[in-house]
Short mmCIF file of C-alpha atoms in Angstrom, two decimals:
data_model
loop_
_atom_site.label_atom_id
_atom_site.label_comp_id
_atom_site.label_asym_id
_atom_site.label_seq_id
_atom_site.Cartn_x
_atom_site.Cartn_y
_atom_site.Cartn_z
CA MET A 1 7.61 -5.59 -28.50
CA ASN A 2 4.01 -6.10 -27.44
CA LEU A 3 5.09 -8.51 -24.68
CA LEU A 4 7.63 -5.99 -23.38
CA ARG A 5 5.00 -3.22 -23.44
CA ASN A 6 2.61 -5.48 -21.49
CA ILE A 7 5.27 -6.25 -18.90
CA ILE A 8 6.24 -2.60 -18.44
CA SER A 9 2.60 -1.51 -18.16
CA ASN A 10 1.67 -4.23 -15.67
CA GLY A 11 -0.06 -2.98 -12.52
CA PHE A 12 2.44 -4.79 -10.31
CA ILE A 13 5.45 -2.78 -11.52
CA PRO A 14 4.76 0.32 -9.33
CA VAL A 15 4.59 -1.91 -6.25
CA ILE A 16 8.11 -3.29 -6.71
CA PRO A 17 9.92 -0.28 -5.13
CA ILE A 18 7.54 -0.44 -2.18
CA LEU A 19 8.14 -4.15 -1.64
CA ILE A 20 11.90 -3.63 -1.86
CA TRP A 21 11.63 -0.75 0.64
CA ASN A 22 9.64 -2.95 3.04
CA LEU A 23 12.14 -5.81 2.77
CA LEU A 24 15.12 -3.53 3.35
CA PHE A 25 13.76 -1.40 6.17
CA THR A 26 11.13 -3.30 8.20
CA SER A 27 13.81 -4.34 10.67
CA LYS A 28 14.72 -0.68 11.22
CA LEU A 29 11.24 0.33 12.40
CA PRO A 30 10.52 0.66 16.13
CA PRO A 31 10.15 -2.77 17.79
CA ALA A 32 6.36 -2.47 18.14
CA LEU A 33 6.10 -2.30 14.33
CA GLY A 34 8.49 -5.20 13.80
CA SER A 35 7.08 -8.27 12.15
CA GLU A 36 7.39 -10.51 15.21
CA SER A 37 5.40 -8.40 17.66
CA PHE A 38 3.14 -6.56 15.23
CA ASN A 39 0.46 -9.28 15.02
CA ARG A 40 0.52 -10.30 18.69
CA GLY A 41 -2.85 -9.82 20.36
CA VAL A 42 -4.64 -8.48 17.27
CA PRO A 43 -8.09 -10.05 16.79
CA PHE A 44 -8.26 -12.67 14.07
CA PHE A 45 -11.00 -10.88 12.11
CA ILE A 46 -8.77 -7.82 11.72
CA LEU A 47 -5.83 -9.91 10.53
CA LEU A 48 -8.15 -11.84 8.20
CA GLY A 49 -9.75 -8.72 6.71
CA GLU A 50 -6.37 -7.07 6.28
CA ASN A 51 -4.91 -10.08 4.48
CA ILE A 52 -7.98 -10.75 2.31
CA PHE A 53 -8.21 -7.19 0.99
CA ARG A 54 -4.44 -6.83 0.57
CA SER A 55 -4.45 -10.08 -1.41
CA ILE A 56 -7.36 -8.98 -3.59
CA PHE A 57 -5.62 -5.71 -4.45
CA PHE A 58 -2.31 -7.44 -5.21
CA LEU A 59 -4.00 -10.18 -7.23
CA PHE A 60 -5.96 -7.67 -9.33
CA ILE A 61 -2.94 -5.51 -10.12
CA LEU A 62 -1.20 -8.55 -11.61
CA PHE A 63 -3.91 -8.69 -14.27
CA ILE A 64 -4.31 -5.02 -15.09
CA LYS A 65 -2.66 -2.80 -17.63
CA LEU A 66 -1.61 0.71 -16.61
CA GLU A 67 -1.85 3.75 -18.83
CA SER A 68 -0.17 7.06 -18.02
CA LYS A 69 -1.15 8.97 -21.16
CA THR A 70 -4.82 9.51 -20.30
CA ALA A 71 -6.00 12.27 -17.95
CA SER A 72 -6.78 9.68 -15.29
CA GLY A 73 -3.42 7.99 -15.83
CA ARG A 74 -1.49 11.25 -15.50
CA MET A 75 -3.39 12.08 -12.30
CA GLY A 76 -2.66 8.55 -11.09
CA VAL A 77 1.08 8.99 -11.68
CA ARG A 78 1.05 12.22 -9.65
CA ILE A 79 -0.97 10.67 -6.81
CA TYR A 80 1.22 7.54 -6.83
CA SER A 81 4.38 9.70 -6.64
CA ILE A 82 2.99 11.71 -3.73
CA GLY A 83 1.90 8.46 -2.09
CA ILE A 84 5.28 6.76 -2.19
CA PHE A 85 6.93 9.98 -0.99
CA LEU A 86 4.55 10.14 2.00
CA TYR A 87 4.92 6.41 2.64
CA PHE A 88 8.72 6.50 2.61
CA LEU A 89 8.74 9.69 4.70
CA SER A 90 6.47 8.10 7.31
CA TRP A 91 8.94 5.24 7.66
CA LEU A 92 11.98 7.52 7.75
CA LEU A 93 10.50 9.59 10.57
CA LEU A 94 9.85 6.45 12.60
CA MET A 95 13.30 5.02 11.85
CA TYR A 96 15.39 8.14 12.49
CA PHE A 97 13.25 9.93 15.09
CA PRO A 98 11.60 7.10 17.05
CA ASN A 99 11.39 9.15 20.24
CA SER A 100 9.92 12.29 18.67
CA SER A 101 6.45 13.51 19.55
CA TRP A 102 5.44 12.70 15.94
CA SER A 103 6.60 9.08 16.12
CA ASN A 104 5.01 8.61 19.53
CA SER A 105 1.67 10.07 18.45
CA ILE A 106 -1.08 7.87 17.08
CA ILE A 107 -0.92 9.77 13.77
CA GLY A 108 2.83 9.38 13.32
CA PHE A 109 2.86 5.78 14.51
CA SER A 110 0.04 4.80 12.15
CA ALA A 111 1.17 6.90 9.14
CA PRO A 112 2.83 3.88 7.44
CA ALA A 113 -0.53 2.10 7.66
CA VAL A 114 -2.58 4.98 6.25
CA THR A 115 -0.30 6.40 3.53
CA PRO A 116 -0.41 3.29 1.30
CA PHE A 117 -3.92 4.34 0.32
CA VAL A 118 -2.43 7.28 -1.57
CA TRP A 119 -0.11 5.17 -3.75
CA MET A 120 -2.80 2.48 -4.10
CA LEU A 121 -5.24 5.15 -5.31
CA GLY A 122 -2.60 6.33 -7.78
CA ILE A 123 -2.23 2.82 -9.19
CA SER A 124 -6.03 2.52 -9.34
CA LEU A 125 -6.26 5.71 -11.38
CA MET A 126 -3.54 4.55 -13.77
CA ALA A 127 -5.32 1.21 -14.30
CA GLU A 128 -7.07 1.02 -17.67
CA SER A 129 -8.03 -2.57 -18.37
CA PHE A 130 -7.53 -6.22 -17.62
CA TYR A 131 -5.22 -8.16 -19.92
CA PHE A 132 -8.18 -10.37 -20.76
CA LYS A 133 -11.60 -9.53 -22.16
CA LEU A 134 -13.54 -8.53 -19.05
CA PRO A 135 -14.86 -5.05 -18.34
CA PHE A 136 -12.68 -3.10 -15.91
CA LEU A 137 -13.72 -0.46 -13.40
CA LYS A 138 -11.28 1.46 -11.22
CA TRP A 139 -13.49 0.56 -8.25
CA TYR A 140 -12.19 -3.02 -8.53
CA LEU A 141 -8.95 -1.66 -7.05
CA ILE A 142 -10.18 1.31 -5.01
CA ILE A 143 -12.63 -0.66 -2.85
CA PRO A 144 -10.22 -3.45 -1.78
CA SER A 145 -7.45 -0.90 -1.15
CA LEU A 146 -9.76 1.21 1.01
CA LEU A 147 -10.92 -1.85 2.97
CA PHE A 148 -7.32 -3.03 3.36
CA ILE A 149 -6.35 0.40 4.74
CA LEU A 150 -9.24 0.34 7.21
CA PHE A 151 -8.21 -3.07 8.57
CA HIS A 152 -4.48 -2.24 8.45
CA THR A 153 -5.03 1.03 10.31
CA ALA A 154 -7.22 -0.68 12.92
CA HIS A 155 -4.42 -3.23 13.36
CA THR A 156 -1.83 -0.47 13.81
CA VAL A 157 -4.01 1.50 16.22
CA LEU A 158 -4.39 -1.62 18.39
CA VAL A 159 -0.61 -2.03 18.40
CA TYR A 160 -0.24 1.66 19.31
CA GLN A 161 -2.69 1.29 22.20
CA ARG A 162 -0.83 -1.77 23.43
CA THR A 163 2.52 0.06 23.19
CA TYR A 164 1.73 3.51 24.60
#
């Protein structure tokens, strides 16, 4: 029972729907956001920063336990839910209305790069502890997620500038 509880409360679990979404729908995004052309011409330091901080966040969430019964955990669940709604909506607008003024604006085009911060913040607020005996601070997740978003958004803005 304890093993099952640890698996269900693992920090990686809330990311699974997002990863499935990305796998299913990346090919449906406008061509500029497709995986083949997305990295073309982006400076190495931006790609490196983006990948380092994404990796740190994803590595840390593998070793954290989530709690939704505390005040912070309940707030985290709400923020996470809003975050995935905004994230999925940002993709849907680009997929179904690629020629709209929203999708062709820098804000609409880069929304899928910015909105992950909301669900990442939600996961950070739900995080309570590591599975091992080290002190845990929510900043261990918030700082890498914020830095990832900064690099990811810079990456997307460069792609936008190249495209429009």
